[in-house]
XYZ file of C-alpha atoms in Angstrom:
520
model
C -33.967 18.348 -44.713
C -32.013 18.562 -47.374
C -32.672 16.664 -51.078
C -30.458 13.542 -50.834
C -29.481 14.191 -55.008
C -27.740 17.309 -54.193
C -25.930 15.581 -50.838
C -24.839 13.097 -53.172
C -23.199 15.407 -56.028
C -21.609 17.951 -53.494
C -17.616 18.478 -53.916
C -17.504 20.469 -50.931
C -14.941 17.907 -49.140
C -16.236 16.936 -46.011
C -19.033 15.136 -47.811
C -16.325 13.740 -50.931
C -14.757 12.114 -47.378
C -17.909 11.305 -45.593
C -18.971 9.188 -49.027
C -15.568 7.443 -49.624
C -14.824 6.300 -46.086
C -18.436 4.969 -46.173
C -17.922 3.125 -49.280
C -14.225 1.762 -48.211
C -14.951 0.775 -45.333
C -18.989 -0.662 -45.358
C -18.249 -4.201 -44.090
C -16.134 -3.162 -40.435
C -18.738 -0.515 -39.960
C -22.081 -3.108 -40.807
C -20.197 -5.521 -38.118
C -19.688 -3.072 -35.066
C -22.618 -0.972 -35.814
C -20.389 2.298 -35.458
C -18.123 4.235 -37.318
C -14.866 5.237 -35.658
C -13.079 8.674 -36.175
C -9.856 9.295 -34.447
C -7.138 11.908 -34.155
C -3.687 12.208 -31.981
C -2.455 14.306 -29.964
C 1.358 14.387 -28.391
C 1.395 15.758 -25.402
C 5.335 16.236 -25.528
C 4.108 20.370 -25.340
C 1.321 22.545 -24.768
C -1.828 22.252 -26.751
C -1.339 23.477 -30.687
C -3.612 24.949 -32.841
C -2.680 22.170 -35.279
C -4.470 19.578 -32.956
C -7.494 21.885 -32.892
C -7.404 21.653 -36.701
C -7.764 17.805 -36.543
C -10.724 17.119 -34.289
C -12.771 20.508 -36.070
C -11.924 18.922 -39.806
C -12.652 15.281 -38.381
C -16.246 17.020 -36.542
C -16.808 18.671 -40.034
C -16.625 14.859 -41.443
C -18.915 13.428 -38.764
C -21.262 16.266 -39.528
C -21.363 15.517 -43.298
C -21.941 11.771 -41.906
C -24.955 12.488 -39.989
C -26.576 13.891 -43.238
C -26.046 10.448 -45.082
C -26.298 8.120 -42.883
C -28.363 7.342 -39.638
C -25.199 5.147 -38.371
C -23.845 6.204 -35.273
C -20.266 8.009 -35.274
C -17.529 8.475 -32.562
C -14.478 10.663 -32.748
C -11.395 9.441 -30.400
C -9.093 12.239 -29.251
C -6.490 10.021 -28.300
C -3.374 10.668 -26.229
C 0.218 9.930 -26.684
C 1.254 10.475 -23.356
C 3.448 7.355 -22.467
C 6.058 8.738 -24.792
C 9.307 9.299 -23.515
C 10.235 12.927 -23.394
C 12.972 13.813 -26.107
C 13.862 17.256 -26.118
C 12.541 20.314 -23.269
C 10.162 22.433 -25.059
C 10.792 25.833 -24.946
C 7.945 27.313 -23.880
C 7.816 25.614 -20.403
C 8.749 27.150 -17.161
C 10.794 25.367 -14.480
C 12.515 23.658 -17.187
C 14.913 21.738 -14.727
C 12.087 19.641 -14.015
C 11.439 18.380 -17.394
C 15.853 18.207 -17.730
C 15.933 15.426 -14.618
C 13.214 13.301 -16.165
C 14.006 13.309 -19.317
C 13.210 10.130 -21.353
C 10.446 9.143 -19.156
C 6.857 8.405 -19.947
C 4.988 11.638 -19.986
C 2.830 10.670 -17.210
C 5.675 10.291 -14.718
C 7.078 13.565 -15.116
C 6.103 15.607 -12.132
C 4.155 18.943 -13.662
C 6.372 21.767 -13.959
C 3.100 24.152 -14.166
C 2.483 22.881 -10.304
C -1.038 22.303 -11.198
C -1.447 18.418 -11.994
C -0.082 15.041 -10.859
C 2.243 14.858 -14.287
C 2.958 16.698 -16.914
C 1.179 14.185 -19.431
C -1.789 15.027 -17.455
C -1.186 18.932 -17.553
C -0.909 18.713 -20.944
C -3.953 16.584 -21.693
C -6.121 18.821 -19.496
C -5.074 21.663 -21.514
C -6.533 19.913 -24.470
C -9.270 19.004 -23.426
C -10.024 22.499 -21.773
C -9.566 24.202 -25.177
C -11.855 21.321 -27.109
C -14.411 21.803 -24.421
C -15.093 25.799 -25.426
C -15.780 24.629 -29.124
C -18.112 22.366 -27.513
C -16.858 19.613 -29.856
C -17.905 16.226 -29.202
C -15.146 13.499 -28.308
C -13.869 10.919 -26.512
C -10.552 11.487 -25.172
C -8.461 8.149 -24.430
C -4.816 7.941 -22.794
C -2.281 5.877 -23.866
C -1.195 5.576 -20.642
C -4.384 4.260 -18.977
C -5.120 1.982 -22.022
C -1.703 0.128 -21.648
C -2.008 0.132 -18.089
C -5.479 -0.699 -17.483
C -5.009 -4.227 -19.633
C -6.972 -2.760 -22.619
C -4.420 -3.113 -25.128
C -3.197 -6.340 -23.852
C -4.663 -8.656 -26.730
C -3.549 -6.708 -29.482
C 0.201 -6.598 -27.618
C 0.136 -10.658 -27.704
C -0.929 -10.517 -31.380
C 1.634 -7.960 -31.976
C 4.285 -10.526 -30.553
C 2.799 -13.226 -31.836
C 3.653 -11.291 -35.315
C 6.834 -10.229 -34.463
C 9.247 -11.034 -36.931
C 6.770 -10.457 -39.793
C 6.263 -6.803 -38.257
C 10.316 -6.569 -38.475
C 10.299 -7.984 -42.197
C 8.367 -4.563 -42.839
C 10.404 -2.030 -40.324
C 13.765 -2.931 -40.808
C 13.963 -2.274 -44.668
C 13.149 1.124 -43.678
C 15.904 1.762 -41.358
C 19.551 2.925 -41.689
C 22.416 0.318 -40.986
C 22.618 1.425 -37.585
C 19.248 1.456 -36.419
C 18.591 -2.112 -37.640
C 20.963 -3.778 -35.131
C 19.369 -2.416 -31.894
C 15.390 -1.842 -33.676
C 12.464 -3.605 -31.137
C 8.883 -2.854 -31.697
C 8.812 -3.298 -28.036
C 10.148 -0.379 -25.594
C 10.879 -1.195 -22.016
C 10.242 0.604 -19.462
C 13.200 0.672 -17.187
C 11.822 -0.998 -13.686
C 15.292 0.895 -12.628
C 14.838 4.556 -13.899
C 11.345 4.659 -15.131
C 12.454 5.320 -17.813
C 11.420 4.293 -22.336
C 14.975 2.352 -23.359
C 15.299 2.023 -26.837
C 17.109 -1.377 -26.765
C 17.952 -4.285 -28.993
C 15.920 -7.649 -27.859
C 17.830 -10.712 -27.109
C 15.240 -13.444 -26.490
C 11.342 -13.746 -26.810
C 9.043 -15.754 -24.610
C 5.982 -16.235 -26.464
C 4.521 -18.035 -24.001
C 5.259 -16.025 -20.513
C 4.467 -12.658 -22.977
C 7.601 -11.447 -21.720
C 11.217 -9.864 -23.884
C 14.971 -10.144 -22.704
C 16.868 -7.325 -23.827
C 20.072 -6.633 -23.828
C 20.518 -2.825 -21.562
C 24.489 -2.187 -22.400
C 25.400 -5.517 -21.237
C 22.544 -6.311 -18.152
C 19.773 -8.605 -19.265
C 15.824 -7.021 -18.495
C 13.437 -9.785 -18.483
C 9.950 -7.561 -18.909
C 6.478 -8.623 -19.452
C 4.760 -6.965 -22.407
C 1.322 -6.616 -20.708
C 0.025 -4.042 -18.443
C 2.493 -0.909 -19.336
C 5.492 -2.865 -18.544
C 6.367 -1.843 -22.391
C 4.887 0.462 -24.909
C 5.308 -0.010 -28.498
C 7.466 2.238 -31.221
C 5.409 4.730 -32.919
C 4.801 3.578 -36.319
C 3.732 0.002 -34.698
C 1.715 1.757 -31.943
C -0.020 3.973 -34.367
C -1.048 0.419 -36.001
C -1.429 -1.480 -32.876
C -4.046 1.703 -31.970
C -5.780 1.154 -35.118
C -6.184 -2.433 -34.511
C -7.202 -2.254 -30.812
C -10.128 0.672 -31.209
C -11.106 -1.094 -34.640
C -10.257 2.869 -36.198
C -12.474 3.463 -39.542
C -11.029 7.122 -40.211
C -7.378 9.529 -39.067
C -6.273 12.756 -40.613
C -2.434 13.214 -40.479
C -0.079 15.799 -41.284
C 1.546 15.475 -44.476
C 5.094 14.520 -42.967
C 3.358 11.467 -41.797
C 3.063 9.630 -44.827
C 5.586 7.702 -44.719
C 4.693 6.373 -41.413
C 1.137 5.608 -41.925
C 1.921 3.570 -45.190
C 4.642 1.428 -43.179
C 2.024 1.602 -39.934
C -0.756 0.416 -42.767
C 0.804 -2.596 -43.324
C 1.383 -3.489 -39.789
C -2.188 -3.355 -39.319
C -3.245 -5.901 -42.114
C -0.224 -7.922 -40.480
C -2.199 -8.391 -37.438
C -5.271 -9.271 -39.276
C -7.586 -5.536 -40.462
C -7.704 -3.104 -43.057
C -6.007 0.144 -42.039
C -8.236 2.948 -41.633
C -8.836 5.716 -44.366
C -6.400 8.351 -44.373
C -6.474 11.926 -45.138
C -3.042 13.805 -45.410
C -3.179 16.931 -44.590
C -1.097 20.062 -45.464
C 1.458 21.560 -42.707
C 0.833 24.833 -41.006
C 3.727 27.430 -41.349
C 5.348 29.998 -39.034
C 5.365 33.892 -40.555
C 8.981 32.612 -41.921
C 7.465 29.393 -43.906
C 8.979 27.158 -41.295
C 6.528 24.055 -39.978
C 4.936 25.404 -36.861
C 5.789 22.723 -33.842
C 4.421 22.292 -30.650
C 7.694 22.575 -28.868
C 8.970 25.748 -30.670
C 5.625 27.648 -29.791
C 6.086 29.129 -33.359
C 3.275 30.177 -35.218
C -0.270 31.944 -33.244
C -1.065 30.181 -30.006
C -5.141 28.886 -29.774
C -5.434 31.459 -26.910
C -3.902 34.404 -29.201
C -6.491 33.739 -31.906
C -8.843 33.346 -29.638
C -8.162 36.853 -27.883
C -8.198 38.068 -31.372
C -10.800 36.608 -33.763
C -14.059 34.500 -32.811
C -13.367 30.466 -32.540
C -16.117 29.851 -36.135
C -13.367 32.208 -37.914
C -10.409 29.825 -36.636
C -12.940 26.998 -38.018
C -13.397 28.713 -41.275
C -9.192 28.886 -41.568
C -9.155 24.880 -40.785
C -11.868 24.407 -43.403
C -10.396 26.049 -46.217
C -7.899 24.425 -48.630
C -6.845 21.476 -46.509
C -4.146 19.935 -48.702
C -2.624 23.499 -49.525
C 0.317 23.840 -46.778
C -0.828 27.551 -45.223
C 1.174 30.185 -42.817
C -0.848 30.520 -39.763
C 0.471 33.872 -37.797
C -1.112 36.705 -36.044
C -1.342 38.244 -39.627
C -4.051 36.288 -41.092
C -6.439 36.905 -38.750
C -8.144 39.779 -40.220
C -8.430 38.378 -43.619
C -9.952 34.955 -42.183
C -12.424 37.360 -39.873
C -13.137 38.882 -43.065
C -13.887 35.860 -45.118
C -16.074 34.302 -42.212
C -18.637 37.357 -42.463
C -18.974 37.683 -46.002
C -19.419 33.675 -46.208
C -22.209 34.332 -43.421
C -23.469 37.261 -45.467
C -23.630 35.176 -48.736
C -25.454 32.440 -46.993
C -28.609 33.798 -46.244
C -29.440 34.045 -50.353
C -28.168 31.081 -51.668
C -29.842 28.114 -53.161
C -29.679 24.522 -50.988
C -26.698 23.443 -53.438
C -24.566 26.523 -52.741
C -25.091 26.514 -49.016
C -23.699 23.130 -48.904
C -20.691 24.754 -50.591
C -20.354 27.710 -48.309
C -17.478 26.781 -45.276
C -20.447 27.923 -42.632
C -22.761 25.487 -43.243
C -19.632 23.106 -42.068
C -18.268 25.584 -39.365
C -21.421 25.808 -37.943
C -22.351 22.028 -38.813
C -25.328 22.955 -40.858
C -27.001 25.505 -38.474
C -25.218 28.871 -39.449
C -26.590 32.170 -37.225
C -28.316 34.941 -39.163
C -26.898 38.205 -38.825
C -26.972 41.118 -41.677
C -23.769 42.777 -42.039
C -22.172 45.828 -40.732
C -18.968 46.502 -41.607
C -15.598 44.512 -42.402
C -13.134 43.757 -39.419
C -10.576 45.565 -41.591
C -12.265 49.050 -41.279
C -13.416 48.297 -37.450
C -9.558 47.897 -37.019
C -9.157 51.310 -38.725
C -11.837 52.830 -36.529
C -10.029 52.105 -33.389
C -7.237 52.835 -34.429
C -8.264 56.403 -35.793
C -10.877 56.653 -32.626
C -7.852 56.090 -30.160
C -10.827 54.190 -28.020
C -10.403 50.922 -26.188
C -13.448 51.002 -24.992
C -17.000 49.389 -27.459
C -19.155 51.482 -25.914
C -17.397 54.352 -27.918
C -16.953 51.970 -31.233
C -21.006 51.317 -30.757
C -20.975 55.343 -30.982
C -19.678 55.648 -34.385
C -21.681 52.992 -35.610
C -24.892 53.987 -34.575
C -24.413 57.222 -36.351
C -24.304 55.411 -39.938
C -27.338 53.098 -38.514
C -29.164 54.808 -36.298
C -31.396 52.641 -34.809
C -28.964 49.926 -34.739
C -29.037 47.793 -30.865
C -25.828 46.008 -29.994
C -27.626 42.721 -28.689
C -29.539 41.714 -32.068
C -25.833 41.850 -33.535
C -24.000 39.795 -31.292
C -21.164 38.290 -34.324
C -20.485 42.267 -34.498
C -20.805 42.898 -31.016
C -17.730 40.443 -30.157
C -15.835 41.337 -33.133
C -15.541 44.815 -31.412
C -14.200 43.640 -28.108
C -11.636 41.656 -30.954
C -10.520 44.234 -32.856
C -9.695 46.445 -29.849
C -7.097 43.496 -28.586
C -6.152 42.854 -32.035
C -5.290 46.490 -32.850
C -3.495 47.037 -29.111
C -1.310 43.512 -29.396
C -0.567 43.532 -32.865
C -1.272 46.548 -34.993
C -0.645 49.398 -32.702
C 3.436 49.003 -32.707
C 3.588 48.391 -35.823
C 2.434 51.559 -37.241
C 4.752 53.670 -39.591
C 2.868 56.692 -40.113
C 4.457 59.153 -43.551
C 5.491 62.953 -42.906
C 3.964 64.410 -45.641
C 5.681 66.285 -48.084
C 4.326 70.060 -49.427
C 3.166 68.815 -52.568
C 1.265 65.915 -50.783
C -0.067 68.224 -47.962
C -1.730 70.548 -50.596
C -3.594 67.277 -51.578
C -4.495 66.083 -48.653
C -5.878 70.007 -47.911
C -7.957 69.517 -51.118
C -9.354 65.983 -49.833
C -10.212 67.853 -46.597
C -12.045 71.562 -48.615
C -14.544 69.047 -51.018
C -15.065 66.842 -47.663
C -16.186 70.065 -46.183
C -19.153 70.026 -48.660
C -20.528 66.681 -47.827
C -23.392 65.979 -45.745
C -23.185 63.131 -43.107
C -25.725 61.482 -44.265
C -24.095 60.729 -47.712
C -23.582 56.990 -48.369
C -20.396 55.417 -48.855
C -19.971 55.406 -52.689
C -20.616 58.869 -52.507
C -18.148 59.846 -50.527
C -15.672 57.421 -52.590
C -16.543 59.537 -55.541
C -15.622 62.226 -53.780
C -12.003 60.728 -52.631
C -11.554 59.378 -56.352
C -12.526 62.642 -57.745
C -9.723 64.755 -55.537
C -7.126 61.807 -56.522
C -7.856 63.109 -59.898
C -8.029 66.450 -59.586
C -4.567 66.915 -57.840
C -1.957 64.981 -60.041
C -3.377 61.279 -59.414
C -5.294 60.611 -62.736
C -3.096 58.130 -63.859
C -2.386 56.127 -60.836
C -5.015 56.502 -58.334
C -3.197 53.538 -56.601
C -0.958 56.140 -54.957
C -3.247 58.298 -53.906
C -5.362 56.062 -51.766
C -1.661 54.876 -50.708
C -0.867 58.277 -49.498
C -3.995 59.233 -47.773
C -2.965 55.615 -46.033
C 0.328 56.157 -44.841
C -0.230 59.350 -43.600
C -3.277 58.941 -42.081
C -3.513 55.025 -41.096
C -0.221 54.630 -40.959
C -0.065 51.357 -43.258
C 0.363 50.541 -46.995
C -3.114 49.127 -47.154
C -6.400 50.973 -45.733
C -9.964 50.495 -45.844
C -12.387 51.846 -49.053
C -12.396 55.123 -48.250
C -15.928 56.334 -48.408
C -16.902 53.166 -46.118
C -14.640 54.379 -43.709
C -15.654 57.852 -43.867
C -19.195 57.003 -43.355
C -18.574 55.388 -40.226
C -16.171 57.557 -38.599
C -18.180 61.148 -39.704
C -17.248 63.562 -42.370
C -16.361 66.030 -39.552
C -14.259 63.666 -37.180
C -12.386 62.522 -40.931
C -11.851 65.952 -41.865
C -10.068 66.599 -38.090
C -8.295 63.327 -38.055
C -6.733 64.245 -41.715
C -6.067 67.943 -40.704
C -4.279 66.779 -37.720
C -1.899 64.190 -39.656
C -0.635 67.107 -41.864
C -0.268 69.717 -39.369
C-alpha cells in the first residue's frame, strides 16, 4: 500500500488529474455514487492509434483513482457512428460502396470489408478488437443504439425545450452563411436515409417533432427514437448530459468545440465535465495524423514491431507536447520502456510513482533484469543476417551463459520484434560506405588489436580498445567520426550501437569477420 502523503504530493500527472477532477467535481460524483470517464471514437475510418491513446491515458487516470479513492469508476468508449459519412477514406477497399451511400448514418452503410452488417459496425468491432488485447476495461456505447433504443430521448426534449437559448450560443460562432440554414437538429431523410443538414421552419414542442424546409418540400420529423441526431458540438453536450460524464480527454483542435459544447451543457441544467486537451500526433512530415489519411504508424504496425506497454509508455509521456508518431520512434520508445523497467526495481516509493511503468502497468510493473538495448538487438540481426531467435538466443547466451529464454520473456518478445522491425523498416533503408584506402587501413587496425582480445572481455574493455584505435589512426581529435565510420561501413547507418556492447554480444571473432568482409 502505498503512504497516502506521498500519493498526495506526486506531480506525475495522472494523479495531478485524478485529484482535480475529484475536487471539481465532488457533489455529481457523492449523488450517483460513481465517477464517469469517457472518450470518443469516430468511426468515419479504421481504428487509430490516437483513439488507443485516449482510453490508455483515461485507464492511467482511473488507475491513479483507485489509489485515492474507494469510489467506483467507469470509462465509456463511446461511438459516433450515426454520423453521416463526409468524405471516402482512403484506406478502404471497394470504395464504390462507401461513394453510393455517402452522407448516410454510419450504421446504414453496407460493410465494404464484407464482414459485418454496416460499416459503423465494422469499424466499431475493430475497436473494440484492438482495446480487448490491452485488456483495458470499458464500456463501449453506440450512438446509434442509444438514439434508437429511446435512451437519449429525455435529454432530446430538454434539448428542444432549450432551443433557441442553445442557438443564442451557436450562431455567434458561425459564418454569415451557415447561420441562415444552422439546426441543432439533423434529419434523417425518411426518403434517402440519409443526415440533411437543413434550416428548420417550425417547432412543435408539444408533438416533439421539427418542420424543415428540404430545398422547398416540408419534412415533418419526430425528434425521438433516431428520427434525428443532433450536430456535433450539441451532441457532444447532449452526451455529457445524458451519461451524467465527470471526465473527457480531447485533442487539442477541439477546444473550441468543447468550450461552445460546455456551455450547452450548463444550458440544459449540469456542469460540463473536466477536460483535458491533449497534444496532436504528427505524421513523419509534421502533418496531424487522421484516421482517414492512414498517415502516421497503424496500431497493428507498432504492434508487429514493439510490445503494446512500449506504445503505453509513448501515450504516457509528455501529453500536452504535440509528438510525431512514425515507424521511426519505435526503437527509442522500446528503449525508454526497458531502462524505465530497469530503474524501477531500485527506486524509493516516491520515485516509482514517478516512473511511466508504474502507470503503464497500473502499479504492478514485471521484474525483469536487463539484457541489452533494442538498438543493438536491431544491429545484431542485422549483422547476424538471421530471422530466426533461436539464432539471436545464440549470440546472447555466449555473453550470459547460463541465460534461459523463458525467465526473460520482455527480451524474449523483443527478439521476435526486432527481427520484423529490422526486415519492414530498417533493412531497405540501409546505405552502407565504400571505404576509402586511408579508412580501410583503419578499419585493418580496429580488426589486428581486436585480434588480441579475449571473448570473455567485458564491454568497456573492448570500448577502450575501439577508442584507443580511433586515436591511434588520425581520430584523436574527433572520435565522433570514427565511430561514424566504423558505422557506415559496417552498419550501414549514421548512428550505431556502443561499440564494445555490441562486440560483446556478437563475438570478437564473428566482429573481426563481419568488419574484414565490409572492407574487402
Amino acid at each position: 500500500m502505498i503512504d497516502k502523503s506521498i500519493i498526495e504530493k506526486t506531480t506525475a500527472w495522472p494523479f495531478t488529474e485524478a485529484r482535480n477532477l475529484i475536487k471539481e467535481r465532488e457533489n455529481s460524483i457523492k449523488k450517483k455514487g460513481k465517477i464517469t470517464l469517457q472518450t470518443g471514437y469516430g468511426p468515419s475510418g479504421l481504428p487509430h492509434i490516437g483513439t488507443f491513446a485516449e482510453v490508455a491515458r483515461t485507464t492511467m487516470i482511473v488507475n491513479a483513482i483507485s489509489h485515492i479513492t474507494d469510489i467506483p469508476t467507469e470509462i465509456i468508449t463511446f461511438s459516433d457512428d450515426m454520423d453521416g459519412l463526409r468524405k471516402i477514406p482512403e484506406n478502404i477497399p471497394n470504395s464504390e460502396i462507401l461513394k453510393n451511400n455517402l452522407n448516410k448514418p454510419l450504421t446504414s452503410i453496407p460493410d465494404p470489408f464484407e464482414k459485418y452488417s454496416s460499416f459503423g459496425e465494422h469499424n466499431n468491432e475493430m475497436l473494440k478488437s484492438f482495446l480487448n488485447k490491452f485488456k483495458f476495461k470499458y464500456n463501449f456505447k453506440s450512438s446509434t443504439q442509444l438514439y434508437k433504443s429511446g435512451k437519449f430521448n429525455d435529454t432530446l426534449i430538454l434539448v428542444l425545450d432549450k432551443y433557441q437559448e442553445i442557438m443564442n450560443i451557436v450562431i455567434p460562432t458561425l459564418g454569415k452563411e451557415r447561420q441562415t440554414t444552422y439546426s441543432p437538429f439533423l434529419p434523417i431523410c425518411p426518403e434517402t436515409g440519409k443526415v440533411l443538414e437543413i434550416p428548420v421552419l417550425e417547432i412543435l414542442n408539444d408533438k416533439r417533432k421539427i418542420i424543415f424546409d428540404n430545398k422547398g418540400k416540408k419534412i415533418e420529423i419526430s425528434i425521438l427514437d433516431g428520427n434525428c441526431k443532433l450536430q456535433w458540438k450539441v451532441d457532444w453536450a447532449m452526451r455529457w448530459y445524458a451519461l451524467d460524464v465527470d471526465y473527457e480527454m480531447y485533442g487539442k483542435d477541439l477546444i473550441e468545440s468543447a468550450i461552445i459544447s460546455s456551455k450547452i451543457c450548463k444550458v440544459l441544467g449540469k456542469k460540463s465535465p473536466k477536460g483535458f486537451a491533449y497534444e496532436l500526433f504528427l505524421d513523419e512530415k509534421g502533418e496531424k495524423i487522421s484516421k482517414s489519411k492512414g498517415n502516421g504508424i497503424t496500431i497493428q504496425d507498432w504492434l508487429k514491431y514493439a510490445s503494446p506497454e512500449s506504445l503505453s509508455l509513448f501515450m504516457y509521456q509528455n501529453p500536452k507536447r504535440a509528438k510525431k508518431l512514425y515507424s521511426d520512434v519505435v526503437p527509442k520508445a522500446v528503449d525508454e520502456y526497458l531502462a524505465f523497467i530497469n530503474k524501477y526495481q531500485t527506486q524509493d516509493e516516491q520515485n516509482r510513482l514517478l516512473n511511466p511503468v508504474w502507470h503503464v502497468h497500473n502499479s504492478e510493473p514485471p521484474v525483469e533484469n536487463f539484457i541489452m538495448p533494442f538498438s543493438v538487438l536491431l544491429n545484431l540481426v542485422g549483422t547476424s543476417n538471421s530471422s530466426n531467435k533461436d539464432v539471436l538466443w545464440k549470440f546472447v547466451k555466449k555473453y550470459k551463459k547460463n541465460i534461459k529464454p523463458e525467465k526473460y520473456p520482455i527480451f524474449d518478445n523483443l527478439v521476435g520484434y526486432a527481427i520484423n522491425y529490422y526486415n519492414d523498416v530498417l533493412k531497405n533503408k540501409k546505405e552502407f560506405k565504400k571505404a576509402n584506402e586511408k579508412e580501410k587501413n583503419a578499419l585493418k587496425e580496429l580488426v589486428n588489436d581486436l585480434k588480441d582480445c579475449r571473448e570473455d572481455m567485458n564491454p568497456e574493455e573492448l570500448q577502450t580498445i575501439v577508442y584507443s584505435v580511433g586515436k591511434k589512426v588520425g581520430y584523436k581529435d574527433n572520435l565522433r567520426e570514427w565511430f561514424k565510420l566504423i558505422y557506415e561501413v559496417v552498419f550501414g547507418d549514421k548512428e550505431g550501437p556502443r561499440m564494445g556492447f555490441f562486440i560483446s554480444f556478437f563475438g570478437v571473432k564473428e566482429t573481426i569477420d563481419l568488419i574484414k568482409k565490409k572492407i574487402e
